[in-house]
């Protein structure tokens, strides 16, 4: 989409799913961020981290719900836009 000039929300959709990598990408993107289950739907497996201090707790919560709902805990991180 971005190659076609369509504006996209900055994010991380990579294969490295380690806590450290996801937190590093969240810091690069800038808080607040949306933590989303790749296989999600209906709002399940989605959490907002407003700061680095709450990132790990929100990540673990999103992963637990994603595993339970979708049997998969792969996450993506996107910039959360509070006031578009």
Short mmCIF file of N, CA and C in Angstrom, two decimals:
data_model
loop_
_atom_site.label_atom_id
_atom_site.label_comp_id
_atom_site.label_asym_id
_atom_site.label_seq_id
_atom_site.Cartn_x
_atom_site.Cartn_y
_atom_site.Cartn_z
N UNK A 1 0.81 -1.19 0.00
CA UNK A 1 0.00 0.00 0.00
C UNK A 1 0.86 1.26 0.00
N UNK A 2 1.91 1.26 0.85
CA UNK A 2 2.73 2.47 0.91
C UNK A 2 3.43 2.72 -0.42
N UNK A 3 3.79 1.65 -1.15
CA UNK A 3 4.44 1.81 -2.45
C UNK A 3 3.51 2.50 -3.44
N UNK A 4 2.21 2.36 -3.23
CA UNK A 4 1.22 2.99 -4.10
C UNK A 4 0.86 4.40 -3.62
N UNK A 5 1.54 4.86 -2.56
CA UNK A 5 1.29 6.20 -2.06
C UNK A 5 0.12 6.30 -1.08
N UNK A 6 -0.39 5.15 -0.66
CA UNK A 6 -1.49 5.16 0.31
C UNK A 6 -0.90 5.33 1.71
N UNK A 7 -1.37 6.31 2.47
CA UNK A 7 -0.84 6.50 3.82
C UNK A 7 -1.15 5.28 4.70
N UNK A 8 -0.16 4.85 5.46
CA UNK A 8 -0.37 3.72 6.36
C UNK A 8 0.11 4.11 7.76
N UNK A 9 -0.40 3.42 8.74
CA UNK A 9 0.02 3.64 10.12
C UNK A 9 1.35 2.93 10.32
N UNK A 10 2.29 3.63 10.96
CA UNK A 10 3.60 3.04 11.21
C UNK A 10 3.46 1.86 12.16
N UNK A 11 4.21 0.79 11.86
CA UNK A 11 4.11 -0.38 12.71
C UNK A 11 5.21 -1.38 12.47
N UNK A 12 5.12 -2.49 13.20
CA UNK A 12 6.05 -3.60 13.07
C UNK A 12 5.25 -4.86 12.87
N UNK A 13 5.55 -5.58 11.78
CA UNK A 13 4.86 -6.82 11.43
C UNK A 13 5.87 -7.93 11.18
N UNK A 14 6.98 -7.89 11.89
CA UNK A 14 8.09 -8.81 11.62
C UNK A 14 7.97 -10.17 12.27
N UNK A 15 8.91 -11.03 11.90
CA UNK A 15 8.91 -12.41 12.39
C UNK A 15 9.51 -12.54 13.79
N UNK A 16 10.40 -11.64 14.18
CA UNK A 16 10.99 -11.71 15.52
C UNK A 16 9.91 -11.31 16.53
N UNK A 17 9.43 -12.28 17.27
CA UNK A 17 8.33 -12.06 18.22
C UNK A 17 8.80 -12.03 19.68
N UNK A 18 10.10 -11.86 19.87
CA UNK A 18 10.60 -11.80 21.24
C UNK A 18 10.07 -10.55 21.93
N UNK A 19 9.92 -10.63 23.24
CA UNK A 19 9.46 -9.47 24.01
C UNK A 19 10.36 -8.27 23.76
N UNK A 20 11.68 -8.52 23.76
CA UNK A 20 12.64 -7.44 23.59
C UNK A 20 12.47 -6.75 22.24
N UNK A 21 12.29 -7.52 21.17
CA UNK A 21 12.13 -6.94 19.84
C UNK A 21 10.83 -6.14 19.75
N UNK A 22 9.74 -6.70 20.25
CA UNK A 22 8.46 -6.00 20.18
C UNK A 22 8.51 -4.71 20.99
N UNK A 23 9.15 -4.75 22.16
CA UNK A 23 9.25 -3.54 22.98
C UNK A 23 10.16 -2.51 22.32
N UNK A 24 11.23 -2.98 21.69
CA UNK A 24 12.13 -2.09 20.97
C UNK A 24 11.41 -1.40 19.81
N UNK A 25 10.60 -2.14 19.09
CA UNK A 25 9.84 -1.56 17.98
C UNK A 25 8.79 -0.58 18.48
N UNK A 26 8.17 -0.89 19.61
CA UNK A 26 7.19 0.04 20.19
C UNK A 26 7.87 1.36 20.54
N UNK A 27 9.07 1.29 21.11
CA UNK A 27 9.81 2.50 21.45
C UNK A 27 10.19 3.28 20.19
N UNK A 28 10.56 2.57 19.14
CA UNK A 28 10.92 3.23 17.87
C UNK A 28 9.71 3.94 17.28
N UNK A 29 8.55 3.29 17.31
CA UNK A 29 7.32 3.86 16.75
C UNK A 29 6.87 5.04 17.60
N UNK A 30 6.98 4.90 18.90
CA UNK A 30 6.55 5.94 19.83
C UNK A 30 5.20 5.61 20.44
N UNK A 31 5.10 5.81 21.73
CA UNK A 31 3.86 5.51 22.45
C UNK A 31 2.85 6.63 22.27
N UNK A 32 1.58 6.28 22.34
CA UNK A 32 0.96 4.99 22.61
C UNK A 32 1.00 4.09 21.37
N UNK A 33 1.00 2.78 21.62
CA UNK A 33 0.96 1.80 20.54
C UNK A 33 -0.18 0.82 20.76
N UNK A 34 -0.66 0.25 19.65
CA UNK A 34 -1.66 -0.80 19.69
C UNK A 34 -0.93 -2.12 19.50
N UNK A 35 -1.17 -3.06 20.39
CA UNK A 35 -0.63 -4.41 20.30
C UNK A 35 -1.79 -5.26 19.78
N UNK A 36 -1.59 -5.91 18.63
CA UNK A 36 -2.69 -6.62 17.99
C UNK A 36 -2.30 -8.04 17.61
N UNK A 37 -3.23 -8.96 17.82
CA UNK A 37 -3.03 -10.34 17.37
C UNK A 37 -3.13 -10.37 15.85
N UNK A 38 -2.15 -10.98 15.20
CA UNK A 38 -2.14 -11.06 13.74
C UNK A 38 -3.38 -11.80 13.23
N UNK A 39 -3.77 -12.85 13.92
CA UNK A 39 -4.92 -13.64 13.50
C UNK A 39 -6.21 -13.19 14.16
N UNK A 40 -6.20 -12.02 14.74
CA UNK A 40 -7.33 -11.54 15.52
C UNK A 40 -8.53 -11.10 14.72
N UNK A 41 -9.54 -10.78 15.47
CA UNK A 41 -10.78 -10.28 14.91
C UNK A 41 -11.74 -9.95 16.04
N UNK A 42 -12.64 -9.06 15.80
CA UNK A 42 -13.63 -8.72 16.80
C UNK A 42 -13.07 -8.05 18.04
N UNK A 43 -11.91 -7.44 17.91
CA UNK A 43 -11.30 -6.76 19.05
C UNK A 43 -10.55 -7.67 20.00
N UNK A 44 -10.53 -8.96 19.74
CA UNK A 44 -9.82 -9.89 20.63
C UNK A 44 -8.33 -9.84 20.35
N UNK A 45 -7.55 -9.93 21.43
CA UNK A 45 -6.10 -9.91 21.29
C UNK A 45 -5.56 -8.53 20.96
N UNK A 46 -6.29 -7.49 21.35
CA UNK A 46 -5.84 -6.11 21.11
C UNK A 46 -5.71 -5.38 22.44
N UNK A 47 -4.58 -4.70 22.62
CA UNK A 47 -4.36 -3.90 23.82
C UNK A 47 -3.62 -2.63 23.43
N UNK A 48 -3.85 -1.57 24.19
CA UNK A 48 -3.13 -0.31 24.00
C UNK A 48 -2.12 -0.17 25.12
N UNK A 49 -0.88 0.13 24.75
CA UNK A 49 0.16 0.45 25.73
C UNK A 49 0.44 1.94 25.58
N UNK A 50 0.13 2.69 26.62
CA UNK A 50 0.33 4.14 26.59
C UNK A 50 1.77 4.53 26.92
N UNK A 51 2.52 3.60 27.50
CA UNK A 51 3.90 3.90 27.88
C UNK A 51 4.72 2.62 27.92
N UNK A 52 6.03 2.80 27.95
CA UNK A 52 6.92 1.64 28.05
C UNK A 52 6.68 0.88 29.34
N UNK A 53 6.31 1.60 30.40
CA UNK A 53 6.09 0.97 31.70
C UNK A 53 4.98 -0.06 31.67
N UNK A 54 3.97 0.14 30.84
CA UNK A 54 2.86 -0.81 30.79
C UNK A 54 2.92 -1.75 29.59
N UNK A 55 3.95 -1.65 28.76
CA UNK A 55 4.03 -2.45 27.54
C UNK A 55 4.01 -3.95 27.82
N UNK A 56 4.87 -4.42 28.71
CA UNK A 56 4.99 -5.87 28.94
C UNK A 56 3.68 -6.46 29.43
N UNK A 57 3.04 -5.80 30.38
CA UNK A 57 1.76 -6.30 30.91
C UNK A 57 0.70 -6.38 29.82
N UNK A 58 0.62 -5.36 28.97
CA UNK A 58 -0.36 -5.35 27.89
C UNK A 58 -0.03 -6.40 26.83
N UNK A 59 1.26 -6.59 26.55
CA UNK A 59 1.68 -7.61 25.59
C UNK A 59 1.28 -9.00 26.08
N UNK A 60 1.57 -9.30 27.33
CA UNK A 60 1.22 -10.61 27.87
C UNK A 60 -0.29 -10.84 27.88
N UNK A 61 -1.04 -9.81 28.19
CA UNK A 61 -2.50 -9.92 28.19
C UNK A 61 -3.03 -10.20 26.78
N UNK A 62 -2.50 -9.48 25.80
CA UNK A 62 -2.91 -9.69 24.40
C UNK A 62 -2.54 -11.09 23.93
N UNK A 63 -1.34 -11.55 24.30
CA UNK A 63 -0.91 -12.90 23.89
C UNK A 63 -1.80 -13.98 24.50
N UNK A 64 -2.12 -13.84 25.79
CA UNK A 64 -2.98 -14.84 26.44
C UNK A 64 -4.33 -14.94 25.74
N UNK A 65 -4.93 -13.78 25.46
CA UNK A 65 -6.23 -13.79 24.80
C UNK A 65 -6.14 -14.34 23.38
N UNK A 66 -5.08 -14.01 22.67
CA UNK A 66 -4.90 -14.51 21.30
C UNK A 66 -4.72 -16.03 21.29
N UNK A 67 -3.92 -16.55 22.22
CA UNK A 67 -3.74 -18.01 22.30
C UNK A 67 -5.06 -18.70 22.58
N UNK A 68 -5.82 -18.14 23.50
CA UNK A 68 -7.11 -18.74 23.88
C UNK A 68 -8.12 -18.65 22.75
N UNK A 69 -8.17 -17.52 22.06
CA UNK A 69 -9.18 -17.29 21.02
C UNK A 69 -8.81 -17.85 19.66
N UNK A 70 -7.51 -17.78 19.31
CA UNK A 70 -7.09 -18.11 17.94
C UNK A 70 -6.03 -19.20 17.88
N UNK A 71 -5.59 -19.71 19.04
CA UNK A 71 -4.54 -20.71 19.10
C UNK A 71 -3.26 -20.22 18.43
N UNK A 72 -3.00 -18.93 18.54
CA UNK A 72 -1.84 -18.30 17.91
C UNK A 72 -1.58 -17.00 18.67
N UNK A 73 -0.32 -16.74 19.00
CA UNK A 73 -0.03 -15.51 19.75
C UNK A 73 0.95 -14.59 19.03
N UNK A 74 0.99 -14.66 17.70
CA UNK A 74 1.84 -13.75 16.93
C UNK A 74 1.20 -12.36 16.98
N UNK A 75 2.03 -11.35 17.28
CA UNK A 75 1.55 -9.99 17.47
C UNK A 75 2.13 -9.04 16.43
N UNK A 76 1.43 -7.95 16.23
CA UNK A 76 1.98 -6.83 15.48
C UNK A 76 1.82 -5.60 16.35
N UNK A 77 2.64 -4.61 16.09
CA UNK A 77 2.63 -3.37 16.86
C UNK A 77 2.36 -2.23 15.88
N UNK A 78 1.42 -1.37 16.22
CA UNK A 78 1.12 -0.21 15.38
C UNK A 78 1.00 1.03 16.25
N UNK A 79 1.30 2.17 15.67
CA UNK A 79 1.08 3.44 16.35
C UNK A 79 -0.41 3.56 16.63
N UNK A 80 -0.77 3.93 17.86
CA UNK A 80 -2.17 4.16 18.21
C UNK A 80 -2.46 5.64 18.02
N UNK A 81 -3.39 5.94 17.15
CA UNK A 81 -3.76 7.32 16.86
C UNK A 81 -4.96 7.67 17.72
N UNK A 82 -4.76 8.54 18.70
CA UNK A 82 -5.83 8.88 19.63
C UNK A 82 -6.84 9.84 19.03
N UNK A 83 -6.37 10.81 18.29
CA UNK A 83 -7.26 11.79 17.67
C UNK A 83 -6.89 11.96 16.20
N UNK A 84 -7.51 11.14 15.34
CA UNK A 84 -7.12 11.20 13.92
C UNK A 84 -7.44 12.52 13.26
#
